[in-house]
Each structure stands twice: as C-alpha cells, then as structure tokens.
Tab-separated table of C-alpha atoms and ligand atoms in Angstrom:
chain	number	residue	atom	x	y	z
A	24	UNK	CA	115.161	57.957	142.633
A	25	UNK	CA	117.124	61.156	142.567
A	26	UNK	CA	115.191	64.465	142.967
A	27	UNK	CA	114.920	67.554	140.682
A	28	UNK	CA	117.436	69.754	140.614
A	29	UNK	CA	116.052	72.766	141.110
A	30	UNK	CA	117.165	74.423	137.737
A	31	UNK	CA	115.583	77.533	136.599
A	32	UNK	CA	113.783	77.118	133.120
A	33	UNK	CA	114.765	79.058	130.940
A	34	UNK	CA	112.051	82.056	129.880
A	35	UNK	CA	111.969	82.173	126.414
A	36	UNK	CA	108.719	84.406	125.606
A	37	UNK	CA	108.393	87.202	123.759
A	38	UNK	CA	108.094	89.820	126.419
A	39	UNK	CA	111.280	88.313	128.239
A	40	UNK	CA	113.262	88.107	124.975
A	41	UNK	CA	112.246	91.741	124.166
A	42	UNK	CA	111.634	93.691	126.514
A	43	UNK	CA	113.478	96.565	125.519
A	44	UNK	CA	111.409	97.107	122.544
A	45	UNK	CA	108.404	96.973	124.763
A	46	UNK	CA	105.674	99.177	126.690
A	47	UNK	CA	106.499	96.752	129.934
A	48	UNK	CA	108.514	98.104	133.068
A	49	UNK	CA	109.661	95.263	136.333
A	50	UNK	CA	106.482	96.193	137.579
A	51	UNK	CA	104.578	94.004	134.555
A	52	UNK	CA	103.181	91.099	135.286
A	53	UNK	CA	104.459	88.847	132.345
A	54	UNK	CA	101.856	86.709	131.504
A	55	UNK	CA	103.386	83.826	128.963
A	56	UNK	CA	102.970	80.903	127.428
A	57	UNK	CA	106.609	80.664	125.884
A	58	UNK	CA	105.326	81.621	122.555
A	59	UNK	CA	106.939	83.327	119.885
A	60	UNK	CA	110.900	81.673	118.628
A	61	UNK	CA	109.134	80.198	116.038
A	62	UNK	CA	111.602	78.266	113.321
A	63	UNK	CA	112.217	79.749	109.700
A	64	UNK	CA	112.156	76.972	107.359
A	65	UNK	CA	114.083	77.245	104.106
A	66	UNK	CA	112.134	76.041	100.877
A	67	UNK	CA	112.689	73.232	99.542
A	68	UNK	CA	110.265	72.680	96.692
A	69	UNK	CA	108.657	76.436	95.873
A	70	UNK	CA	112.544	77.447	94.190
A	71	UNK	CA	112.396	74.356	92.136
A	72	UNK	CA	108.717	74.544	91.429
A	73	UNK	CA	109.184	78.539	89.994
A	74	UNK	CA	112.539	77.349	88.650
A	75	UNK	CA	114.294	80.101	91.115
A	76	UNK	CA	117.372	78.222	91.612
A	77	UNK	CA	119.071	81.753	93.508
A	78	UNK	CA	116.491	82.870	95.619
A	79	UNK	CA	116.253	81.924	99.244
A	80	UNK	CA	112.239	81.889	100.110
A	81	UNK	CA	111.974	81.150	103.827
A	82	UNK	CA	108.635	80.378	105.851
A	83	UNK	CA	108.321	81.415	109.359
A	84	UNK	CA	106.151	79.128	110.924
A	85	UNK	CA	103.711	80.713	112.817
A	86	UNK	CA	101.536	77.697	113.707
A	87	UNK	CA	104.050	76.415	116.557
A	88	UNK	CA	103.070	79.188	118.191
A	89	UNK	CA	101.310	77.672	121.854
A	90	UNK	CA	97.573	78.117	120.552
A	91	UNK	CA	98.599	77.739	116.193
A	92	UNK	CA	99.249	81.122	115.621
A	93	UNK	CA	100.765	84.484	115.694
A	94	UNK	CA	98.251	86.015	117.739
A	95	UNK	CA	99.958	84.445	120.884
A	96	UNK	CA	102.676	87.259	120.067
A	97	UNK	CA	100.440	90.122	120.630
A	98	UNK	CA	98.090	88.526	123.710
A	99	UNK	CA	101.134	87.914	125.634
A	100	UNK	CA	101.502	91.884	125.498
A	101	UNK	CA	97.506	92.563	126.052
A	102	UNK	CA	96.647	90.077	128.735
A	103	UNK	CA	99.880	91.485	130.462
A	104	UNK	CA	99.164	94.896	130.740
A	105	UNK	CA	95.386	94.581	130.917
A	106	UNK	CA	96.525	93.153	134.415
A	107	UNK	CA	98.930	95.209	135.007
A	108	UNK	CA	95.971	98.263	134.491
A	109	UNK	CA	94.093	96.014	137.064
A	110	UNK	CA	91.626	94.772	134.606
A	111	UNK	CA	89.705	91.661	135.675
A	112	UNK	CA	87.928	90.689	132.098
A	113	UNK	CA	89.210	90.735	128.133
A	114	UNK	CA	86.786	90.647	125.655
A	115	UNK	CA	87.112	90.634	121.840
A	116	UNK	CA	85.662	89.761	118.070
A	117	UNK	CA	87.286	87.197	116.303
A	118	UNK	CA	87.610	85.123	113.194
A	119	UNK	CA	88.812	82.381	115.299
A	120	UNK	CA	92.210	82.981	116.061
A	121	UNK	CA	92.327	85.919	118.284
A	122	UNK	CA	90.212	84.425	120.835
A	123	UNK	CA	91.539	80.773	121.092
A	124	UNK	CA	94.424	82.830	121.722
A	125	UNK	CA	93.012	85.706	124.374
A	126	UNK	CA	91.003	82.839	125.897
A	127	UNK	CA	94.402	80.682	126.790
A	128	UNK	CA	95.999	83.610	128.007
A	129	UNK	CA	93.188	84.966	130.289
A	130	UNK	CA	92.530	81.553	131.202
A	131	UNK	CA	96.387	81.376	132.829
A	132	UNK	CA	96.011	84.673	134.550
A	133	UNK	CA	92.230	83.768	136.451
A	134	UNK	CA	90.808	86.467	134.183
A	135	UNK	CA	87.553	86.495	132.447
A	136	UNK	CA	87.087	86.012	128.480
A	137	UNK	CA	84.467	86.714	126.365
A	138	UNK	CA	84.620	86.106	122.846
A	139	UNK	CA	82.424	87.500	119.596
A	140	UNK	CA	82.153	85.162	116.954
A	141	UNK	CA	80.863	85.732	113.402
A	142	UNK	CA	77.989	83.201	113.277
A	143	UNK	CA	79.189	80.204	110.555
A	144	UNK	CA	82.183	80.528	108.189
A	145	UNK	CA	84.371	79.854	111.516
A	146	UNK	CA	86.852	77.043	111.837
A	147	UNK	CA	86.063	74.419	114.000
A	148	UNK	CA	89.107	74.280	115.648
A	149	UNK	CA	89.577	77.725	116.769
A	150	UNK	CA	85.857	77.289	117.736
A	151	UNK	CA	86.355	74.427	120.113
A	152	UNK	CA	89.929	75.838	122.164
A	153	UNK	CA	88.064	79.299	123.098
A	154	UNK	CA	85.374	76.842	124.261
A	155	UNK	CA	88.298	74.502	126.151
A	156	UNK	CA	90.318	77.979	127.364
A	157	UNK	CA	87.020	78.312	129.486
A	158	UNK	CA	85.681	81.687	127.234
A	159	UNK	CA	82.341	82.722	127.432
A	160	UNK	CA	81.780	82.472	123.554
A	161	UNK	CA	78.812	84.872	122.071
A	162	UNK	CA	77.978	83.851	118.405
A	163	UNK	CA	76.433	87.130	117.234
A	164	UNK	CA	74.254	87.126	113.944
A	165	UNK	CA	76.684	88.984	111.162
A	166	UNK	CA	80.135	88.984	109.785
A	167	UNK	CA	83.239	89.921	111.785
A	168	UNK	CA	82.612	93.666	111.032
A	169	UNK	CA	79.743	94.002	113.259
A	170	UNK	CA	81.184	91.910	115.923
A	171	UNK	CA	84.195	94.333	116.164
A	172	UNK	CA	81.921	97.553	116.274
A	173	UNK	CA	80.081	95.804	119.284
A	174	UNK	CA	82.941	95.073	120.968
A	175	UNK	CA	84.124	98.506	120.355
A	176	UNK	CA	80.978	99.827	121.985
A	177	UNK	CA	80.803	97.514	125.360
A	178	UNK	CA	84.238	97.985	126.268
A	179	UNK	CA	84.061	101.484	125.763
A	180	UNK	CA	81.588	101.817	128.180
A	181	UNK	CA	82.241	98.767	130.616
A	182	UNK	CA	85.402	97.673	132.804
A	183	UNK	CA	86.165	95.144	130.043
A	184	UNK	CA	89.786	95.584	128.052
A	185	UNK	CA	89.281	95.097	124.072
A	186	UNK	CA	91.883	92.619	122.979
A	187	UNK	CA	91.317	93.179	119.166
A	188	UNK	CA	94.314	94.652	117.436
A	189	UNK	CA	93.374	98.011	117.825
A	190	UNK	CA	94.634	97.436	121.346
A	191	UNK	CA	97.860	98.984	120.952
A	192	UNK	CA	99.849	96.447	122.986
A	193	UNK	CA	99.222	93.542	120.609
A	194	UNK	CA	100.665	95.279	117.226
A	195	UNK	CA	103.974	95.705	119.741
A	196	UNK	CA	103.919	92.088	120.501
A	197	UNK	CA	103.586	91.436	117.420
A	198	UNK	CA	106.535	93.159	116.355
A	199	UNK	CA	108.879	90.519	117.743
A	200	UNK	CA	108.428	88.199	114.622
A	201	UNK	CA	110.602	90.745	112.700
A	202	UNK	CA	113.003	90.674	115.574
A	203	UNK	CA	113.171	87.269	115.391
A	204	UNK	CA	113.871	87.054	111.589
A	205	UNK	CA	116.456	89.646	111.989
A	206	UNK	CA	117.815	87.772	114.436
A	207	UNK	CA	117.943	84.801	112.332
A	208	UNK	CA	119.198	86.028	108.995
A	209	UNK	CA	121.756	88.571	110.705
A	210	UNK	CA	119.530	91.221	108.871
A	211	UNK	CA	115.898	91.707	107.064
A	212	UNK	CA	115.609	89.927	103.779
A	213	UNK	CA	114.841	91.803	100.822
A	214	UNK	CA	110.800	90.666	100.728
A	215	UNK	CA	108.362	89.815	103.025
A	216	UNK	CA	105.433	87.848	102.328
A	217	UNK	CA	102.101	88.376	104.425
A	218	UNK	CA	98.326	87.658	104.593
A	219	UNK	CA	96.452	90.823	105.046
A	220	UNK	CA	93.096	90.561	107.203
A	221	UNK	CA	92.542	93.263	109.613
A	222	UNK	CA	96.072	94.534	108.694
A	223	UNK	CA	97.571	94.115	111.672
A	224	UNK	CA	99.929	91.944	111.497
A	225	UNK	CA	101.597	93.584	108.522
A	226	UNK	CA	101.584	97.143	110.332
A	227	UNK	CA	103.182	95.507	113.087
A	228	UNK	CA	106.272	93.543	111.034
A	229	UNK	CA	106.862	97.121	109.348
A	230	UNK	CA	107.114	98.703	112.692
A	231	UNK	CA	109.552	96.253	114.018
A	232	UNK	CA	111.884	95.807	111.301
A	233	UNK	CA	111.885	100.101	111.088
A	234	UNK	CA	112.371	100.018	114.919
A	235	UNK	CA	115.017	96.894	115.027
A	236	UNK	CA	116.818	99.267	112.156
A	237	UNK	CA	116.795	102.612	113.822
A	238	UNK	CA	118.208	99.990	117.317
A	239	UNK	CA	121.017	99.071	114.783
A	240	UNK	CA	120.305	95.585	115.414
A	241	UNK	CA	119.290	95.416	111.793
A	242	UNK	CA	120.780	97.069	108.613
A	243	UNK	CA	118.160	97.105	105.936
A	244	UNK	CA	114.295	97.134	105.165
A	245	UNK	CA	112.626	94.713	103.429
A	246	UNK	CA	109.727	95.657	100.987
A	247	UNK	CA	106.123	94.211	102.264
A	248	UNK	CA	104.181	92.135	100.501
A	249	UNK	CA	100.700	91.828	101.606
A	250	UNK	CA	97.983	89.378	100.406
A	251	UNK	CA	94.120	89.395	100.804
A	252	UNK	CA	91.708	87.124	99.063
A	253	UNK	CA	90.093	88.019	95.930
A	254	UNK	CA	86.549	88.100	97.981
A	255	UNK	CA	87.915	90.496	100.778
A	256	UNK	CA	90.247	92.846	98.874
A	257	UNK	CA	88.980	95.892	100.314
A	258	UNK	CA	92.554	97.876	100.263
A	259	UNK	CA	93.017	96.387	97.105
A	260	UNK	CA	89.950	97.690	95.740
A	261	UNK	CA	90.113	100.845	97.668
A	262	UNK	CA	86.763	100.569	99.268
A	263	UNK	CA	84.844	98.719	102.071
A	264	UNK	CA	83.499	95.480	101.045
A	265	UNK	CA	80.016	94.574	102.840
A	266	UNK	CA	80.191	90.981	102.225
A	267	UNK	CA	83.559	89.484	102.332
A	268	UNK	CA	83.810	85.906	101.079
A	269	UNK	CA	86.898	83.689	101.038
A	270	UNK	CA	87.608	79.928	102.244
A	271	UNK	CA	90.859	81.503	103.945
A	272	UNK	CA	88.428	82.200	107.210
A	273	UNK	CA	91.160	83.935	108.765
A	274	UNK	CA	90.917	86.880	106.313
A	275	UNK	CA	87.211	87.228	105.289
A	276	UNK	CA	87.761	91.045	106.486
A	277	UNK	CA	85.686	93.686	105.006
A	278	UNK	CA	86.886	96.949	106.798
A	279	UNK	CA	90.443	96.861	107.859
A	280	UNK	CA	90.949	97.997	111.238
A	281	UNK	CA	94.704	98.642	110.747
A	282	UNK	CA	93.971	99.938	107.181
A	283	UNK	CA	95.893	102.963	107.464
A	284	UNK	CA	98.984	100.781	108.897
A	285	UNK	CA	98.709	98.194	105.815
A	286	UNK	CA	99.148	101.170	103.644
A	287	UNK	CA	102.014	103.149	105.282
A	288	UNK	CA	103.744	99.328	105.021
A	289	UNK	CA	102.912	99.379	101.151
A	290	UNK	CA	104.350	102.298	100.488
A	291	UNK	CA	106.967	103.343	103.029
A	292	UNK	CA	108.242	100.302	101.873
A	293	UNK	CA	108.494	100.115	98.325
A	294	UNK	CA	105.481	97.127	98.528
A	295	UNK	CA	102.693	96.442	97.075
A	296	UNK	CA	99.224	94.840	98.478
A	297	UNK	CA	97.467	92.504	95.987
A	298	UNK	CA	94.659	89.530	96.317
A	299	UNK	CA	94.596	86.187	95.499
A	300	UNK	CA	91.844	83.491	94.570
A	301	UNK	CA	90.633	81.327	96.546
A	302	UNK	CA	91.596	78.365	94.066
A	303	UNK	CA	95.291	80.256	93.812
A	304	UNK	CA	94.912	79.419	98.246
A	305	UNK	CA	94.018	76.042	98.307
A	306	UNK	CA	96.763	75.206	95.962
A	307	UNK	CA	99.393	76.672	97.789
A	308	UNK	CA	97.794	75.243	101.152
A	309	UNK	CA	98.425	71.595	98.857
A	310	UNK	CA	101.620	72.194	98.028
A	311	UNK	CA	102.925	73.880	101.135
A	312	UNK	CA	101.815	70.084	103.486
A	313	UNK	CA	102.089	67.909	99.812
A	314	UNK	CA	105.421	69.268	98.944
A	315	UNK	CA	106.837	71.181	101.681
A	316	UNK	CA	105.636	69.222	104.650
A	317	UNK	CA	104.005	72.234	106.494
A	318	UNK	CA	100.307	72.370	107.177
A	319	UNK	CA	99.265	75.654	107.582
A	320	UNK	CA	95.762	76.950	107.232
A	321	UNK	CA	94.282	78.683	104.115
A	322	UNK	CA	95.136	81.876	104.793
A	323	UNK	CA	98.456	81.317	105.857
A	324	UNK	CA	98.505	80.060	102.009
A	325	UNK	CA	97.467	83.082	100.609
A	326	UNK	CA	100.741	84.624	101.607
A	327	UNK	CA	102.625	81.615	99.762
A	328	UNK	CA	99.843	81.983	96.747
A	329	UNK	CA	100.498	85.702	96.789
A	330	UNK	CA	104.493	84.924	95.981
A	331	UNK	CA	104.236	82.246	93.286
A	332	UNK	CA	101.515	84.573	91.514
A	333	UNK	CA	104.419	87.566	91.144
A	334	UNK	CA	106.960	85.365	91.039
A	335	UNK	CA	105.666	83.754	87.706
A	336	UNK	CA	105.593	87.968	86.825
A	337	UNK	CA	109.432	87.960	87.297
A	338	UNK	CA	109.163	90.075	90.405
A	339	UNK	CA	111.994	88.699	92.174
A	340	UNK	CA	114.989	89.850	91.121
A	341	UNK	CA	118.300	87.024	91.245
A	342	UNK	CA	120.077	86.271	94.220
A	343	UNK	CA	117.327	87.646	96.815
A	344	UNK	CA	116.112	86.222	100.141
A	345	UNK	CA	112.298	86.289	100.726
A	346	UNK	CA	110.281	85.503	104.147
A	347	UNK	CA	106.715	84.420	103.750
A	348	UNK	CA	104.753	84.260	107.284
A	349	UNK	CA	102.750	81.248	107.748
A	350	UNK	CA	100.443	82.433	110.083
A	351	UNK	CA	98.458	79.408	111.606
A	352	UNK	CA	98.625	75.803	112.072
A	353	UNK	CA	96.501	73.998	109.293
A	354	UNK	CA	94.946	71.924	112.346
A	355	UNK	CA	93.028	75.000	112.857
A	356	UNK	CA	90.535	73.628	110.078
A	357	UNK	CA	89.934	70.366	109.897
A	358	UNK	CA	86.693	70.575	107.745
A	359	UNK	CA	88.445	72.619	104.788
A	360	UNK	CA	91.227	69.844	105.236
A	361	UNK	CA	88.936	67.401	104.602
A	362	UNK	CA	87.441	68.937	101.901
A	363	UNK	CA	89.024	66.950	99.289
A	364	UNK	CA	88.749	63.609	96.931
A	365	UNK	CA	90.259	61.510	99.930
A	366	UNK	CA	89.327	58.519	99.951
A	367	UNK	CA	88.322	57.009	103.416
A	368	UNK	CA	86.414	53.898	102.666
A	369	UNK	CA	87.423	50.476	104.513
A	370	UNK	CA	89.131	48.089	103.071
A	371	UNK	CA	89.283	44.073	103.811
A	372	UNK	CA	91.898	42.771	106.271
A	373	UNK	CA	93.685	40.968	103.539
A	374	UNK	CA	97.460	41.396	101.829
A	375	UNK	CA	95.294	41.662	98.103
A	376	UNK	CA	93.250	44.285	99.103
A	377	UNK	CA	95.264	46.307	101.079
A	378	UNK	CA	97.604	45.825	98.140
A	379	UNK	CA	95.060	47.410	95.933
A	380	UNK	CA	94.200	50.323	97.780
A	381	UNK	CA	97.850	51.023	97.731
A	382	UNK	CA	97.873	51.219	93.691
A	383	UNK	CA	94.727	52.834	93.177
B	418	PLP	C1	94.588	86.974	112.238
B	418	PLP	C2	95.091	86.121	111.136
B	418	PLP	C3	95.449	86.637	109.882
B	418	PLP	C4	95.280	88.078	109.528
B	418	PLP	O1	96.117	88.920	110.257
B	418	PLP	P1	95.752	90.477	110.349
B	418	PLP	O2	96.656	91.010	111.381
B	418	PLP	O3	94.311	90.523	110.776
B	418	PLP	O4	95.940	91.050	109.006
B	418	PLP	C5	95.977	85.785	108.934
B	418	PLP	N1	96.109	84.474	109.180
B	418	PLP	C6	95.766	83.935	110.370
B	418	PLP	C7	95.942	82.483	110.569
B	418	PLP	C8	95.248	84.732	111.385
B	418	PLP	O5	94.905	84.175	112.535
C-alpha cells in the first residue's frame, strides 16, 4: 500500500474564491463547507414547452449547495466573522433553511446554535438536519414574523450573533451566486429569475452583479425578476400580510425584512416583482424533476412558475438568455413530494403482475 501524497485540496468556497469582494481580511477565520460553485444547467424542456426555440433559460442549482441551499453562501460569511468578533453562540428564525444551514456551520466551528422555528407549516427535512447539526431548536407558537422579532430582541440584548439576513455578512455571501453566473456566461444574462421571501436573496444578486460590473469583471445588468406566492405577496400588494399562506414553505413571508432591497432590485433594474399560485408552483416543481430532471423544492418552483407565467405574456424578447435560481434541493420536503396520486401499493412477486403494474 502506497501512502497519501500529501497534496493540498484545493479550497473552493465562497469566501476563498471571493475574497476580494468581501468584508474578510487574513486575519478571518474562514469557516467552510466548500459550498457555493454550484452548476448552471441549460433547459432542455421549458424552451420547447413555451415554444421559445431562441432563448437560453438557464437554472442555477442551488440545492447542491452542502446543506440544499443557497443559504450556505451567506453562513459561510456569518459564522466566519461572528468568530472572528469572538462570538461563541448564533442564533436565528427560520423557515427551515437558514438554520439547517447556521446549525452545520456552527456545528464545524464548536459554536453554539439556536434555532426559532415557526410551529407547523415547516419541512421535515430542514426540521430534522438543524436537529442532526446538534441546534438547540425552539418551536415558538406563531408564524416566522414573530420568530424574527424575538430573535431580534434576544440578540440585541445578549452575547448571541443574529444570523438572519439582516446580518449584513450573509447578503455579501450571498452575492457570490452572481459572481459565479458572470463567471459562467462571460457576462450577466439579460433576466434573472428569483423567489422572493424575506428578499434577501434578490437584494443580494442585485448587489453583486452592480458590484461585479463597477469591478469590470462583468459588462451588463440583468433586469430582476422576483416571485412570491399568491398567499404571501406582501410587496406585491404593497402592504404587510398577517397571515401568509403558501405550500412553497420557504416563502410564506409576511413582512419582508429586505423589503426595501427587493424594491431598489425592481426598479434600479428595469424588473418587476409579481406572485404566483400555488397550483402555478407545484406544476413547475412537476415539470422541473418530470421533465427537466431537477428536484427542487416548491419555492424554488415559484421562480420557474414566475417565468412561464410572463413568458406565455410575450415578455421575453428573441434571442435572450435568462437565469432562474433554484434555490433548494426538493429533498428538503419529502411530505409535499409525496403529496401526490402515487401509487405505492405491493404488488405479487410474479412476471404478470409486475407486468401489470407497469401498464397501468
Ligand atoms: C430562504 C429561501 C428562499 C427565500 O429567499 P429570501 O432571501 O428570503 O427571499 C427561497 N427559497 C428557498 C429554498 C429558501 O431557503
């Protein structure tokens, strides 16, 4: 048996990758879980489905991120300089995503993680890995609204860092995905396609194509195209919404924290922020895994639900390139998954009746 050669990995997370267009000195202590350098798929089906033979409609993948979604972007950042700062404990509200995610990342660094979850309406699996990261997880009675305002309020007053997205250093992380595309296409596409919860993750794309621009790395600016769902529209409807309802867990927001961001993106842009139903969702969560072979959760699928509804408007003019972010892994929610007419029944160990299943 020959040994090892001792060959440095190589680092390929965001922070490392870059660092130039980030709040982090040599002093930083990178926390990372090689996330981000996520693929951008080209569509197969979608063009053929809207009968858009010249337009390019790419999906960056967000779900191979290490814990299924973007938010690994942003903790990377977070975790990192909550060390850095000395901190010893993260805590956050969360649909789900954000704290499987800040409980990995605290959970590689020996720090402490305590999670707010919205009691029901929370998918399992983003449930059970802040449980596995080894997160103290708090289900508090209300929707993710209140959780935030309570988490707001403790870590205001307590040695605890807030790891919610109005933490400053996850919108940065999060800016890499645009860095990435750039990188990819050789420039920004002309659209970009994105789910709209807390608003985030829109603000940050818009700050990092505008920053990769100004860094001549990039030469043009794509117009953003945000999506919420019909039942938590509140920038669409102007207003907050008390109750927000949607199958798309994800984005069952009723008071924007990054409102303000989501609308400078609209409209610095040239975008526009719309909603979708949640029967418009589920069938482009079908189609995406049916037809595209992706599986990305619900409301991932409201971005993709979000294009084909303007696209059937004639939005798109001929010859353009469009990126649509498919923010989670569809694993994330195996109950919606299994929410349909499939059929799971045993059948006999025979050629006939396994030959029957297979026609019915
Ligand atoms: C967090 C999240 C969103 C919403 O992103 P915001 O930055 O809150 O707008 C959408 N999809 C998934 C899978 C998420 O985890």
């Amino acid at each position: 048996m020959s040994p090892l050669k001792n060959v440095p990995v190589k680092k390929i997370g965001v922070i490392e990758r870059y660092q130039e267009f980030l709040s982090v000195s040599n002093e930083t202590p990178i926390i990372s879980l090689n996330e981000g350098n996520t693929p951008l798929i080209l569509s197969e089906a979608l063009p053929k489905e809207l009968r858009l033979s010249n337009i390019r409609i790419y999906f960056k993948f967000e779900g191979l991120n290490p814990t299924g979604s973007f938010k690994d972007r942003g903790m990377t950042m977070a975790v990192s300089k909550a060390l850095e700062e000395g901190a010893t404990s993260v805590m956050c509200a969360s649909t789900g995503n954000t704290s499987a995610s800040a409980a990995a990342f605290a959970s590689r660094c020996g720090m402490k993680c305590y999670v707010l979850i919205p009691e029901g309406k929370i998918a399992k699996g983003k449930l059970l890995q802040a449980f596995r990261y080894g997160a103290k997880v708090i289900i508090v009675k209300g929707n993710f609204d209140v959780a935030l305002e309570l988490v707001k309020k403790i870590t205001s007053t307590h040695p605890i860092k807030i790891v919610n997205s109005v933490n400053p250093y996850r919108i940065e992380g999060q800016m890499t995905a645009a860095f990435e595309i750039c990188d990819d296409l050789g420039d920004a596409p002309d659209h970009h396609v994105i789910p709209v919860g807390n608003a985030g993750n829109i603000t940050a794309y818009w700050r990092g194509y505008k920053k990769y621009k100004e860094a001549g790395r990039s030469e043009r600016l794509p117009r953003m195209l945000g999506f919420q769902a019909a039942g938590a529209a509140p920038i669409v409807l102007n207003r907050v919404v008390e109750q927000p309802e949607t199958i798309a867990t994800a984005i069952r927001i009723g008071n924007p924290a990054s409102w303000k961001g989501a609308l400078e993106a609209r409209d610095e842009s040239g975008g526009l922020i719309d909603s979708v139903t949640d029967s418009e969702i589920t069938w482009a969560y079908r189609f995406l895994a049916e037809r595209e072979g992706i599986f990305a959760e619900p409301a991932s699928a409201a971005a993709v639900a979000g294009f084909v509804k303007w696209a059937r408007k004639g939005y798109f003019e001929e010859g353009s390139s469009v990126v649509c972010t498919l923010t989670g892994s569809g694993l994330k929610d195996p109950e919606f998954a299994l929410s349909f007419e499939d059929s799971m029944e045993a059948v006999e160990p025979r050629i006939d009746a396994v030959l029957r299943a297979v026609q019915a």
